[in-house]
PDB file of C-alpha atoms in Angstrom:
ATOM      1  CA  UNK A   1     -43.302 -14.999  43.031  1.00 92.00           C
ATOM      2  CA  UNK A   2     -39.913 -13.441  41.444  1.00 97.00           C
ATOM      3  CA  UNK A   3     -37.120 -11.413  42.499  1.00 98.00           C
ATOM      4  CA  UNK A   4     -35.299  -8.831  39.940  1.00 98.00           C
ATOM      5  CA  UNK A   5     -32.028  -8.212  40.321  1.00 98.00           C
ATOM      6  CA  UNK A   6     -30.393  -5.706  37.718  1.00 98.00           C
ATOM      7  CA  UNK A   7     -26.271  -6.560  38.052  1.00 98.00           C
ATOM      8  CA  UNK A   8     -23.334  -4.159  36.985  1.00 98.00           C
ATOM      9  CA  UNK A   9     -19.745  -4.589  37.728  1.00 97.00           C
ATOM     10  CA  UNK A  10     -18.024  -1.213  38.151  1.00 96.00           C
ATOM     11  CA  UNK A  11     -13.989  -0.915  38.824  1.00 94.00           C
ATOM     12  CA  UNK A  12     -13.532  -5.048  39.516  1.00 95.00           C
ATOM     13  CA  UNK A  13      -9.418  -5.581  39.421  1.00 91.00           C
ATOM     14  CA  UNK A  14      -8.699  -8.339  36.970  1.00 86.00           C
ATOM     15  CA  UNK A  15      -5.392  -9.444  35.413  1.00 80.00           C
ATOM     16  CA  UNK A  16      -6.870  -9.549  32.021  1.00 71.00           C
ATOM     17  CA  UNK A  17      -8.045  -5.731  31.769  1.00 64.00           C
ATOM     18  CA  UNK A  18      -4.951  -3.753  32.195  1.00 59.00           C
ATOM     19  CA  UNK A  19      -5.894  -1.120  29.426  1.00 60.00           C
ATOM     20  CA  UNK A  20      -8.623   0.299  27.285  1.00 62.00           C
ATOM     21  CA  UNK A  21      -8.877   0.700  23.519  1.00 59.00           C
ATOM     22  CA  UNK A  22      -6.271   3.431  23.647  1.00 61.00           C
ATOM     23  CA  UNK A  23      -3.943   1.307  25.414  1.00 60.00           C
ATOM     24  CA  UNK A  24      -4.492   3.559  28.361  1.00 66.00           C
ATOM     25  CA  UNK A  25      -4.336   2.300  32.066  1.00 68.00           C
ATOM     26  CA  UNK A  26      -6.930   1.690  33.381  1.00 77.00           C
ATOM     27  CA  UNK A  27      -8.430   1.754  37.360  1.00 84.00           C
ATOM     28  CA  UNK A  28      -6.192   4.936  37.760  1.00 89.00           C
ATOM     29  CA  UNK A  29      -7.327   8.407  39.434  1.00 91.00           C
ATOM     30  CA  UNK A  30      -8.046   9.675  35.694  1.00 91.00           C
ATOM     31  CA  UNK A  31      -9.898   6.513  34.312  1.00 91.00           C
ATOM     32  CA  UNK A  32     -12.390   6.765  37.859  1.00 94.00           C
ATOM     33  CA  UNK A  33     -12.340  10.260  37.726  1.00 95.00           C
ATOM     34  CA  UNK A  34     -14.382   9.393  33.868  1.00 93.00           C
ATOM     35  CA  UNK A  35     -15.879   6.758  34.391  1.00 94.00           C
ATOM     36  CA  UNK A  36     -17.735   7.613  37.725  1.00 97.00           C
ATOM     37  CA  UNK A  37     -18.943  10.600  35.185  1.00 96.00           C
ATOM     38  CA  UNK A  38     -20.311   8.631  32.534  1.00 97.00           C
ATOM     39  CA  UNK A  39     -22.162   6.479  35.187  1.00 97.00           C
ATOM     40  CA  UNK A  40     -23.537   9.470  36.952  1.00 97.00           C
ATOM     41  CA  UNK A  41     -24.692  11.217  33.629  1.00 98.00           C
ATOM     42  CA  UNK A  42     -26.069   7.840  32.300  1.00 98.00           C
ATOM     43  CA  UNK A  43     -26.299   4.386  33.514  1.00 98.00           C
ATOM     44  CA  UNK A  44     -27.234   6.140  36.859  1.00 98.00           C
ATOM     45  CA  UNK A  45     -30.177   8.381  35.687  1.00 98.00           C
ATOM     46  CA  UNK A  46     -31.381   5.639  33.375  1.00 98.00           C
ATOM     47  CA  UNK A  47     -31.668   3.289  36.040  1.00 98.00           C
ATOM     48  CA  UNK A  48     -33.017   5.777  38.721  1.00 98.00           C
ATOM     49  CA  UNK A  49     -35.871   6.388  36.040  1.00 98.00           C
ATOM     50  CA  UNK A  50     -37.119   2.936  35.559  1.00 98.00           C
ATOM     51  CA  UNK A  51     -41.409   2.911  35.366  1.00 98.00           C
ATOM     52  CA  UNK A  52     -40.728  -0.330  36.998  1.00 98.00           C
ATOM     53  CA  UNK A  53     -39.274  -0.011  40.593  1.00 97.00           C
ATOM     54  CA  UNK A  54     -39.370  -3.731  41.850  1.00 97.00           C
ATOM     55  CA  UNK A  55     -36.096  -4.692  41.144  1.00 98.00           C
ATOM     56  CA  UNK A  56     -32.693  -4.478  43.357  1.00 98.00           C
ATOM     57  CA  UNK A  57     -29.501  -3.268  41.245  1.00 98.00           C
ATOM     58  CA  UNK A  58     -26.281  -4.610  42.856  1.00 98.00           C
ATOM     59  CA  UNK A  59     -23.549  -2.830  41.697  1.00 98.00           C
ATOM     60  CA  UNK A  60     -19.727  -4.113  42.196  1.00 98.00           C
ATOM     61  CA  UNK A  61     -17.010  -2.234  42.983  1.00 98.00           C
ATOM     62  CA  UNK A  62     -13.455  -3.117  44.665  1.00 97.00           C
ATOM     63  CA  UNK A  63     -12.637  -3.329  47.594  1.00 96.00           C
ATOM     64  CA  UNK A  64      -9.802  -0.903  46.334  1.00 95.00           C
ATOM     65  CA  UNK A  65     -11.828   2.064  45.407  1.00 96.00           C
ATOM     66  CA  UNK A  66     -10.716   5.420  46.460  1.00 95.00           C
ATOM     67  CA  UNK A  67     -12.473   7.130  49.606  1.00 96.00           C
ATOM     68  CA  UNK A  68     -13.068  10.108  46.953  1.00 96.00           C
ATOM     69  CA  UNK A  69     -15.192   7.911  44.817  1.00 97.00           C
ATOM     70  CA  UNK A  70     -16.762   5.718  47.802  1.00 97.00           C
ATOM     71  CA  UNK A  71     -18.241   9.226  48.862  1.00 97.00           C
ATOM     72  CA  UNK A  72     -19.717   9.805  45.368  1.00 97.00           C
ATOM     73  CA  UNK A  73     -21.189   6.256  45.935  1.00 98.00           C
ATOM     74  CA  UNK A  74     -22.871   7.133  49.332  1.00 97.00           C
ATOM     75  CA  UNK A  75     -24.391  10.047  47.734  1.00 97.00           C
ATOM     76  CA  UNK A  76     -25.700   8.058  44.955  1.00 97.00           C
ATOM     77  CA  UNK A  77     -27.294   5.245  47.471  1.00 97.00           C
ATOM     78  CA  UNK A  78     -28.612   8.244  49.431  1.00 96.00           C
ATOM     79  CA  UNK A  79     -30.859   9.140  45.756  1.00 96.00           C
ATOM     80  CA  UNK A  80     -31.866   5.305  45.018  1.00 97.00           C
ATOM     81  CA  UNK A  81     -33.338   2.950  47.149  1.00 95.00           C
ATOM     82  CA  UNK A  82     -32.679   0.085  45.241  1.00 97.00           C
ATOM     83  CA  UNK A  83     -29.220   1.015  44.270  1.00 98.00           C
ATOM     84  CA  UNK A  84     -26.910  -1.489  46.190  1.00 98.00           C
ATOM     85  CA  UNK A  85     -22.760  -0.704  45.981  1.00 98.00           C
ATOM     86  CA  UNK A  86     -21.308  -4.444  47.126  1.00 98.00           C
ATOM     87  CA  UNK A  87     -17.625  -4.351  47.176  1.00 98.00           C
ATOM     88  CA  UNK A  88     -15.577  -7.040  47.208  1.00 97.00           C
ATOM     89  CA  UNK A  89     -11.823  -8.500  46.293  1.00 95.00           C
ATOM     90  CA  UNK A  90     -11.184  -8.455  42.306  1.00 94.00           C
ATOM     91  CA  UNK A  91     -13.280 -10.274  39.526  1.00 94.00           C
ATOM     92  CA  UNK A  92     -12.279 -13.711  41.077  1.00 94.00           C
ATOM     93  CA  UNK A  93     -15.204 -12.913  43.727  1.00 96.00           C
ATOM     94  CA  UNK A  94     -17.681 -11.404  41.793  1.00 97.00           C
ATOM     95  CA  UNK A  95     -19.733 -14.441  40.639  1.00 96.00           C
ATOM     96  CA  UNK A  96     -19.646 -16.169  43.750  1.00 96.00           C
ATOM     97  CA  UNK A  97     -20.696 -12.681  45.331  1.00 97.00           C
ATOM     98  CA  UNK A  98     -23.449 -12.808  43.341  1.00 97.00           C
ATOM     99  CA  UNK A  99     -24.488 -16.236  44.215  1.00 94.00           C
ATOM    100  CA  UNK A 100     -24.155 -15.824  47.579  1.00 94.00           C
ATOM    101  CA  UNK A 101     -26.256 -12.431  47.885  1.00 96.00           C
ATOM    102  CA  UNK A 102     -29.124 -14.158  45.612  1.00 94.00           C
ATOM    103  CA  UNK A 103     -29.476 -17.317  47.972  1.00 90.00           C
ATOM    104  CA  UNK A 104     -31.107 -15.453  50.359  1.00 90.00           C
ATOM    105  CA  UNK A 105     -33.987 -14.634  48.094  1.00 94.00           C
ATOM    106  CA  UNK A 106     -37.184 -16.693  49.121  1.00 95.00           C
ATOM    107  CA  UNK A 107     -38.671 -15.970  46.148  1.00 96.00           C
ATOM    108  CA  UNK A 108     -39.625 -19.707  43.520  1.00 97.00           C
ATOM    109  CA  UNK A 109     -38.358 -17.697  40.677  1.00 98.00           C
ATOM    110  CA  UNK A 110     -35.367 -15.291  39.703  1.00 98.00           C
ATOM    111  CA  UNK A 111     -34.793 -12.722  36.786  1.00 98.00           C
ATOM    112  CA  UNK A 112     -31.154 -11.104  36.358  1.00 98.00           C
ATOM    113  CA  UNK A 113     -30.589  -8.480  33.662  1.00 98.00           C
ATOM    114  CA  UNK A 114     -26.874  -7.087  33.427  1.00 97.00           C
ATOM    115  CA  UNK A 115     -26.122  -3.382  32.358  1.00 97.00           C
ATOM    116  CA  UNK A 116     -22.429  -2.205  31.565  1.00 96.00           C
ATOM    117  CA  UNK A 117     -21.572   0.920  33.957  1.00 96.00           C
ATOM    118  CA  UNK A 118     -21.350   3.044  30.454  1.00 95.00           C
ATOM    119  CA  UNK A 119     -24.529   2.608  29.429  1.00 97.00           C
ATOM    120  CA  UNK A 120     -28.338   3.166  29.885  1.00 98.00           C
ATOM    121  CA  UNK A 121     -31.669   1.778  29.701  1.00 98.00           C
ATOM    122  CA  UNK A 122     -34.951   3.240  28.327  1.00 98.00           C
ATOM    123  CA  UNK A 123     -37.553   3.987  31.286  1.00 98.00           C
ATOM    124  CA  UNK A 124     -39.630   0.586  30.147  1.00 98.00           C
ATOM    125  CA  UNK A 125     -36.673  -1.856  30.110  1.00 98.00           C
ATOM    126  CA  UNK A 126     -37.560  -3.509  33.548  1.00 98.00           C
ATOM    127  CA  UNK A 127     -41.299  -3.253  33.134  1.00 98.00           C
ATOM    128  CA  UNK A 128     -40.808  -5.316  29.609  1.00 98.00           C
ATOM    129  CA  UNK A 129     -38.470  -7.856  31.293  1.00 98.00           C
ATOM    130  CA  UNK A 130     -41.115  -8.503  34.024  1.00 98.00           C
ATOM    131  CA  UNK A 131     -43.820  -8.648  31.553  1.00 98.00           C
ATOM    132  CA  UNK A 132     -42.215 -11.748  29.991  1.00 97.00           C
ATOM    133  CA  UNK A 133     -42.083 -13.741  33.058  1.00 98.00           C
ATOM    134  CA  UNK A 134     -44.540 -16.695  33.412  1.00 97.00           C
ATOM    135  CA  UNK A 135     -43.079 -19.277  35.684  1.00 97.00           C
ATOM    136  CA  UNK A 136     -40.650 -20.010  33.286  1.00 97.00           C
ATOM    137  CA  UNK A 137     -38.051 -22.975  34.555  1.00 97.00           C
ATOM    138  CA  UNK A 138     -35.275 -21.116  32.508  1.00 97.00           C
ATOM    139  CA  UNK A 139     -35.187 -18.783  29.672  1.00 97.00           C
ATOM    140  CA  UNK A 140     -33.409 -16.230  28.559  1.00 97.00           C
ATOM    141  CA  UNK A 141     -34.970 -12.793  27.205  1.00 98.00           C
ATOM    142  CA  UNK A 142     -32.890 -10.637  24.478  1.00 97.00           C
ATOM    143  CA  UNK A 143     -34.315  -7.219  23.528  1.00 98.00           C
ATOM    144  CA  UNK A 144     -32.459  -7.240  19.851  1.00 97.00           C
ATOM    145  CA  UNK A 145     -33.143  -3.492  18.817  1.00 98.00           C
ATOM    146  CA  UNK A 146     -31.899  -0.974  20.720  1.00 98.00           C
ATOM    147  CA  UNK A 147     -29.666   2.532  20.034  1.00 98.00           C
ATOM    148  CA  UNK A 148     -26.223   3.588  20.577  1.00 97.00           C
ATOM    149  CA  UNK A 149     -25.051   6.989  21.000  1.00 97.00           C
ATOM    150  CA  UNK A 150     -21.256   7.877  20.512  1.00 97.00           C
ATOM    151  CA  UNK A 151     -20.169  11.066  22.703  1.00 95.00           C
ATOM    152  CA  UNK A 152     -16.294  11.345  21.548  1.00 90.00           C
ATOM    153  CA  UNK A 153     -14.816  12.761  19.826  1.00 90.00           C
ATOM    154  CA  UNK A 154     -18.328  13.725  18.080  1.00 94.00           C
ATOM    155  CA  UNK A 155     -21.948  13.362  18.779  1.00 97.00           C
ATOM    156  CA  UNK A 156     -23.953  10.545  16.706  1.00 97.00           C
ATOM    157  CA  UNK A 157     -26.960   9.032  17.709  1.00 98.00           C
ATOM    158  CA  UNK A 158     -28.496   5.950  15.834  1.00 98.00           C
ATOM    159  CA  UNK A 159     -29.998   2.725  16.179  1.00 98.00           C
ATOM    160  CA  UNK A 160     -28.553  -1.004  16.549  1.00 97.00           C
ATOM    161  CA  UNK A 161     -29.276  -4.264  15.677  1.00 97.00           C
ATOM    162  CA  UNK A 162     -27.591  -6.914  18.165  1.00 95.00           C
ATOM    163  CA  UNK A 163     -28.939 -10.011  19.637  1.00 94.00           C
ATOM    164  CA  UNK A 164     -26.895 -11.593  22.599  1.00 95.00           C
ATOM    165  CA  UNK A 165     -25.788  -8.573  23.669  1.00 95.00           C
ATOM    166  CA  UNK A 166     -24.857  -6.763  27.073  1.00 96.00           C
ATOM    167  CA  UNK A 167     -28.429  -6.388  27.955  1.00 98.00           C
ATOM    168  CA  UNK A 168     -29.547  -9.760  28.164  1.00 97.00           C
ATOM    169  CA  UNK A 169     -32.279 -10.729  30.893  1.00 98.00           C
ATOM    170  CA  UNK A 170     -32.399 -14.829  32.206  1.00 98.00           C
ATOM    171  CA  UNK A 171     -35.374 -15.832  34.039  1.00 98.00           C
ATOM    172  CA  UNK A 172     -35.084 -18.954  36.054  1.00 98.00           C
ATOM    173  CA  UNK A 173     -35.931 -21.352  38.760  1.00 97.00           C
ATOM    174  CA  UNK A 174     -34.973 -20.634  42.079  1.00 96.00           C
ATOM    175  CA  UNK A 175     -32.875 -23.572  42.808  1.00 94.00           C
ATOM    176  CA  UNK A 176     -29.020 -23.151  42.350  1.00 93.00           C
ATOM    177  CA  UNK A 177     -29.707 -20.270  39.699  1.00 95.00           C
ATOM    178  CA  UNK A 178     -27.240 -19.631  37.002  1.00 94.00           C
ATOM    179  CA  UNK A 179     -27.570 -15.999  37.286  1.00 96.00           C
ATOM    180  CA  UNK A 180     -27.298 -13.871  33.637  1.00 97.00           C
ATOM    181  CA  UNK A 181     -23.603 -13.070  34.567  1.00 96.00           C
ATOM    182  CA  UNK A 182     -22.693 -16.965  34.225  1.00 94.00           C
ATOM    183  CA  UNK A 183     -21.270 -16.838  31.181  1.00 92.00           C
ATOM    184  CA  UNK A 184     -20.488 -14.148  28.421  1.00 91.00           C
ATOM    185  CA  UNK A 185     -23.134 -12.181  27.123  1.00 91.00           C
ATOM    186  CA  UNK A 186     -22.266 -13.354  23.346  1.00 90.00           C
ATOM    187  CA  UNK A 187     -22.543 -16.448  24.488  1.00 91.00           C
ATOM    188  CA  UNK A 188     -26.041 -17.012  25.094  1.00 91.00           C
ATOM    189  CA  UNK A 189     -26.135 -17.655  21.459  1.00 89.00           C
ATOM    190  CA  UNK A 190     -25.370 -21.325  23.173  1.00 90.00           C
ATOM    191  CA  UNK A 191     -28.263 -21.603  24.877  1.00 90.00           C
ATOM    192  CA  UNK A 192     -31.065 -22.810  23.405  1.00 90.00           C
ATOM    193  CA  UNK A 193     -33.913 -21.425  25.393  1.00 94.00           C
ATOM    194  CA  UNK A 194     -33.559 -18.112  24.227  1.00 95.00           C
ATOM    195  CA  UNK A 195     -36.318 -15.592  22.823  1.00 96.00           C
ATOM    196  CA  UNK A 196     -35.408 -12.733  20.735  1.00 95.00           C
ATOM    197  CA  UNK A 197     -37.468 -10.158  21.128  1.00 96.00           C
ATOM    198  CA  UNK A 198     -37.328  -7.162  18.218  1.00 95.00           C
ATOM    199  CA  UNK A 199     -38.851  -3.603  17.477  1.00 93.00           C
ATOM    200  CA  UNK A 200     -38.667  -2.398  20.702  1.00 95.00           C
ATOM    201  CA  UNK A 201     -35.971  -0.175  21.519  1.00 97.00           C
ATOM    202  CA  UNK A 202     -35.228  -0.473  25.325  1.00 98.00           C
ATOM    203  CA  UNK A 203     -31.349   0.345  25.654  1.00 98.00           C
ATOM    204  CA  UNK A 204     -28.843   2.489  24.721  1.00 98.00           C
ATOM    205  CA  UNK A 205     -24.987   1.448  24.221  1.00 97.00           C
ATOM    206  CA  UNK A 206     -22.600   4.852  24.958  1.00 96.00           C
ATOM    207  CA  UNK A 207     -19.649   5.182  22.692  1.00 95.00           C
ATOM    208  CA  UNK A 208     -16.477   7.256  24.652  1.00 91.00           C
ATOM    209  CA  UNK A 209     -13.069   7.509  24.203  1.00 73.00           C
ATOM    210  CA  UNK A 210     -11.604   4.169  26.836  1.00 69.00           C
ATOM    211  CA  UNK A 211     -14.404   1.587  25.456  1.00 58.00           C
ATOM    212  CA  UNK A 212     -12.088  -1.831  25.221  1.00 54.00           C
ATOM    213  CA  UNK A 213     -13.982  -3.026  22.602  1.00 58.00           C
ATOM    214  CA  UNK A 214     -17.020  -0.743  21.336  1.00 66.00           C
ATOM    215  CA  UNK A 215     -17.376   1.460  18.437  1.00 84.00           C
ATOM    216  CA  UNK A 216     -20.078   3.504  16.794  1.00 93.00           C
ATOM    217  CA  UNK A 217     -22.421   0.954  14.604  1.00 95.00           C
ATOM    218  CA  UNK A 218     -25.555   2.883  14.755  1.00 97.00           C
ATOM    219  CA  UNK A 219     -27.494   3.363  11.416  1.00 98.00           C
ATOM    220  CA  UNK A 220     -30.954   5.384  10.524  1.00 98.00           C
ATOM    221  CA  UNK A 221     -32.010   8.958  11.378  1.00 97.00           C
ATOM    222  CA  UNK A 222     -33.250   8.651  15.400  1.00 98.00           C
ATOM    223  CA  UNK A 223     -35.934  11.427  16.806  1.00 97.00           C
ATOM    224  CA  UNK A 224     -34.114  12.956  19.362  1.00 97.00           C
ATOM    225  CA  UNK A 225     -37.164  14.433  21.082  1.00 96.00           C
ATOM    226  CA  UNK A 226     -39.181  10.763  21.215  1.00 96.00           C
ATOM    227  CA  UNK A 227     -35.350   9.668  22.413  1.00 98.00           C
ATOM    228  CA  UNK A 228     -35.503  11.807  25.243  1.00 98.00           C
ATOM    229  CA  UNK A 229     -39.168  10.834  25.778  1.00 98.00           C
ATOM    230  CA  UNK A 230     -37.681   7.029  26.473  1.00 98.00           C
ATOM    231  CA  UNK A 231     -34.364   7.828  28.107  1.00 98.00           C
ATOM    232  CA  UNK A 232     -33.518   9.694  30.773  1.00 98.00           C
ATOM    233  CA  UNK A 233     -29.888  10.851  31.222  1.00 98.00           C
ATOM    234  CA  UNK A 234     -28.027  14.301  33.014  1.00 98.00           C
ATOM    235  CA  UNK A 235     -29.952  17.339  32.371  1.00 98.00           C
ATOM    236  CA  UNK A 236     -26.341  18.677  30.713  1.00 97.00           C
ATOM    237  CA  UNK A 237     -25.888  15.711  28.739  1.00 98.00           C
ATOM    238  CA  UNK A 238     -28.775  15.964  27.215  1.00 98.00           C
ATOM    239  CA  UNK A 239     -28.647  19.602  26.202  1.00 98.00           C
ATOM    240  CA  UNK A 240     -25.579  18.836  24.628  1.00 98.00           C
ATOM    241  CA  UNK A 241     -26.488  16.117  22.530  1.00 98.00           C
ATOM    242  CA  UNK A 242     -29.515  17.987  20.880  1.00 97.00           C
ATOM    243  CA  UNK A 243     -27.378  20.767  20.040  1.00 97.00           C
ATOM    244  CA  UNK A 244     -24.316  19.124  18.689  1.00 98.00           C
ATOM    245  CA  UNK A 245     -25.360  15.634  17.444  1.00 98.00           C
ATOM    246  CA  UNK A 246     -24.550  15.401  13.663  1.00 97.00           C
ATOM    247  CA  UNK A 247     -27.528  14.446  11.659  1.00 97.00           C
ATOM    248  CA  UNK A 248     -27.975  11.309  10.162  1.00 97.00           C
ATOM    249  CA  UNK A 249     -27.760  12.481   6.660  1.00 96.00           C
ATOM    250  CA  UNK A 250     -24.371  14.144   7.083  1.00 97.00           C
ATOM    251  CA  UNK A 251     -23.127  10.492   7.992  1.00 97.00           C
ATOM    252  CA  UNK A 252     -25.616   8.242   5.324  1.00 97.00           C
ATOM    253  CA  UNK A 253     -22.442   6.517   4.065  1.00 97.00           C
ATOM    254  CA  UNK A 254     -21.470   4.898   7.316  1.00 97.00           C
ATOM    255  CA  UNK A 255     -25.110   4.765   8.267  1.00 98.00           C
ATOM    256  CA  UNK A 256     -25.714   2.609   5.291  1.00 98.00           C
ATOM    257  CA  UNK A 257     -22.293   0.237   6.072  1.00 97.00           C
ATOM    258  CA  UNK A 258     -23.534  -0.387   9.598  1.00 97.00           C
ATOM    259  CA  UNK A 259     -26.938  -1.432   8.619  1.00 97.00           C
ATOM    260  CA  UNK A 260     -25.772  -4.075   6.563  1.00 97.00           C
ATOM    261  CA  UNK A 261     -23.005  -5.093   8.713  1.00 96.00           C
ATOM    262  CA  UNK A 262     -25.995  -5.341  11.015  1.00 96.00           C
ATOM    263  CA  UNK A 263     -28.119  -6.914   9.282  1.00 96.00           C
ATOM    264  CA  UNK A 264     -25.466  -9.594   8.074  1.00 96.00           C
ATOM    265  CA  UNK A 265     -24.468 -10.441  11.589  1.00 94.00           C
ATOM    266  CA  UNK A 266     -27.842 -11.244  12.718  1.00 94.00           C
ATOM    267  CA  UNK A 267     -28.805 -13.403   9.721  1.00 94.00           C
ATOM    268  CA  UNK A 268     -25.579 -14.870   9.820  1.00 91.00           C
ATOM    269  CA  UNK A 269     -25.692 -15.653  13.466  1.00 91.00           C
ATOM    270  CA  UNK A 270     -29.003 -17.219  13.229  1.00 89.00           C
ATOM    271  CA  UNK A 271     -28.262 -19.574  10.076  1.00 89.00           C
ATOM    272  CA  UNK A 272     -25.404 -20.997  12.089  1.00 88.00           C
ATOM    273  CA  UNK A 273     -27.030 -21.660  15.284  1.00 84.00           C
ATOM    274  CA  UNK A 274     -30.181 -23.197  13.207  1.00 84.00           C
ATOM    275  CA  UNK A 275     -27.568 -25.489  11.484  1.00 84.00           C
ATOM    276  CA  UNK A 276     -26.063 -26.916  14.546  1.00 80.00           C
ATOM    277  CA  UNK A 277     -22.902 -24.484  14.312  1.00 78.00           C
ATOM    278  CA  UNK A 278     -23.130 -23.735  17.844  1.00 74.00           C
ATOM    279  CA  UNK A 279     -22.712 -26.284  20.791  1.00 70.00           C
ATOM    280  CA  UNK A 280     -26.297 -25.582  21.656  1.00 67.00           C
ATOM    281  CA  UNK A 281     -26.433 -26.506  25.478  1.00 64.00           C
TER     282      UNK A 281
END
């Protein structure tokens, strides 16, 4: 009936993405040597914890990657099934990579759902994907409400309001799919056959020190114990975040801020694809 394919580019060489918020290089020894960390501790146990195990997760990496981190990679196929490294020649290739490995799919219908390599997903998030599907010729699904979680330099935890964000599902026809990846995730807000789903909480954006773009817009106090209940991450990590995360109320100002911010973004957003704002395709 469908096929599931969960897509994540990893270390992809592109002329555009030279440095991270710091202006640090990145791609080097150090900037693997972190990020293959953040992905083990996780976007990797996140994944490997889905309810849901029908899915394939095709992860890209270059063709340039270090042997050191290729083993790491082995080991991690070794734990997951469905985990599946492709590697290939620099961004240029990485659409029509995808494309290419998704025309062999028999299945009359196709769901792609992206996940950044920093982040992770609550143990439901491909179970509630697949639970929207109904034959539908093309459609995008966007899981509004989620949480983000900022590791460095301190540890806050809170929720988030974003719709078209790096999460985003597309459900679709098999017949010279689009894929999810087609365009930018912001720019779903485009589209017009796009459901918003809210009030359930299914990922989890991770805040570190080399984001490019990313910083800490959580808001409200977040149960760290039901957290933990819905996403699965390292054993270490974990420990650590229950005994260092700064509570909500020591951090109500900002808390407050982002909310609104929030809140103002998504009714803003919405008012000006409702008036025509947008070149709805």
């Amino acid at each position: 009936m469908f096929k599931h394919f969960l897509i994540t580019r990893f270390n992809l060489r592109n002329p555009d993405w030279t440095t991270s918020k710091k202006n640090k290089s990145v791609l080097t020894e150090e900037w693997h040597e972190n990020r293959f960390e953040l992905f083990r501790d996780f976007c990797f146990e996140s994944v490997a914890a889905q309810t849901n195990t029908n899915f394939e997760w095709l992860v890209y990496f270059d063709i340039t990657t270090p042997e050191k981190f290729k083993t790491i990679i082995r080991t991690l196929q070794e734990k997951m099934d469905n985990f599946i490294p492709i590697f290939i020649d620099g961004m240029s290739l990485f659409l029509p990579s995808i494309k290419s490995y998704i025309e062999k799919c028999p299945e009359d219908y196709i769901i792609t759902s992206r996940i950044d390599n920093d982040d992770c997903l609550g143990i439901n998030y491909i179970k509630e994907i697949q639970s929207h599907f109904d034959k539908q010729d093309f459609l995008a699904v966007d899981f509004i409400d989620g949480y983000t979680l900022q590791i460095h330099p301190s540890i806050k935890l809170g929720k988030r309001l974003d719709q078209y964000n790096p999460f985003i599902s597309l459900i679709e026809k098999n017949i010279n799919p689009r894929t999810v990846w087609s365009i930018r995730h912001s720019h779903w807000k485009r589209e017009k056959q796009v459901v918003q789903i809210k009030d359930k909480r299914l990922w989890a954006s991770i805040i570190h020190q080399e984001n490019k773009v990313n910083e800490f817009e959580g808001y409200g106090e977040v149960d760290l114990s039901r957290f933990f209940q819905n996403f699965v991450i390292s054993t270490a990590w974990e420990k650590k975040i229950k005994e260092n995360a700064i509570p909500q109320s020591k951090w109500k100002l900002q808390s407050t801020l982002n909310f609104m911010d929030s809140l103002w973004d998504y009714t803003f957003r919405n008012i000006k694809k409702a008036v025509g704002v947008y070149k709805i395709k």
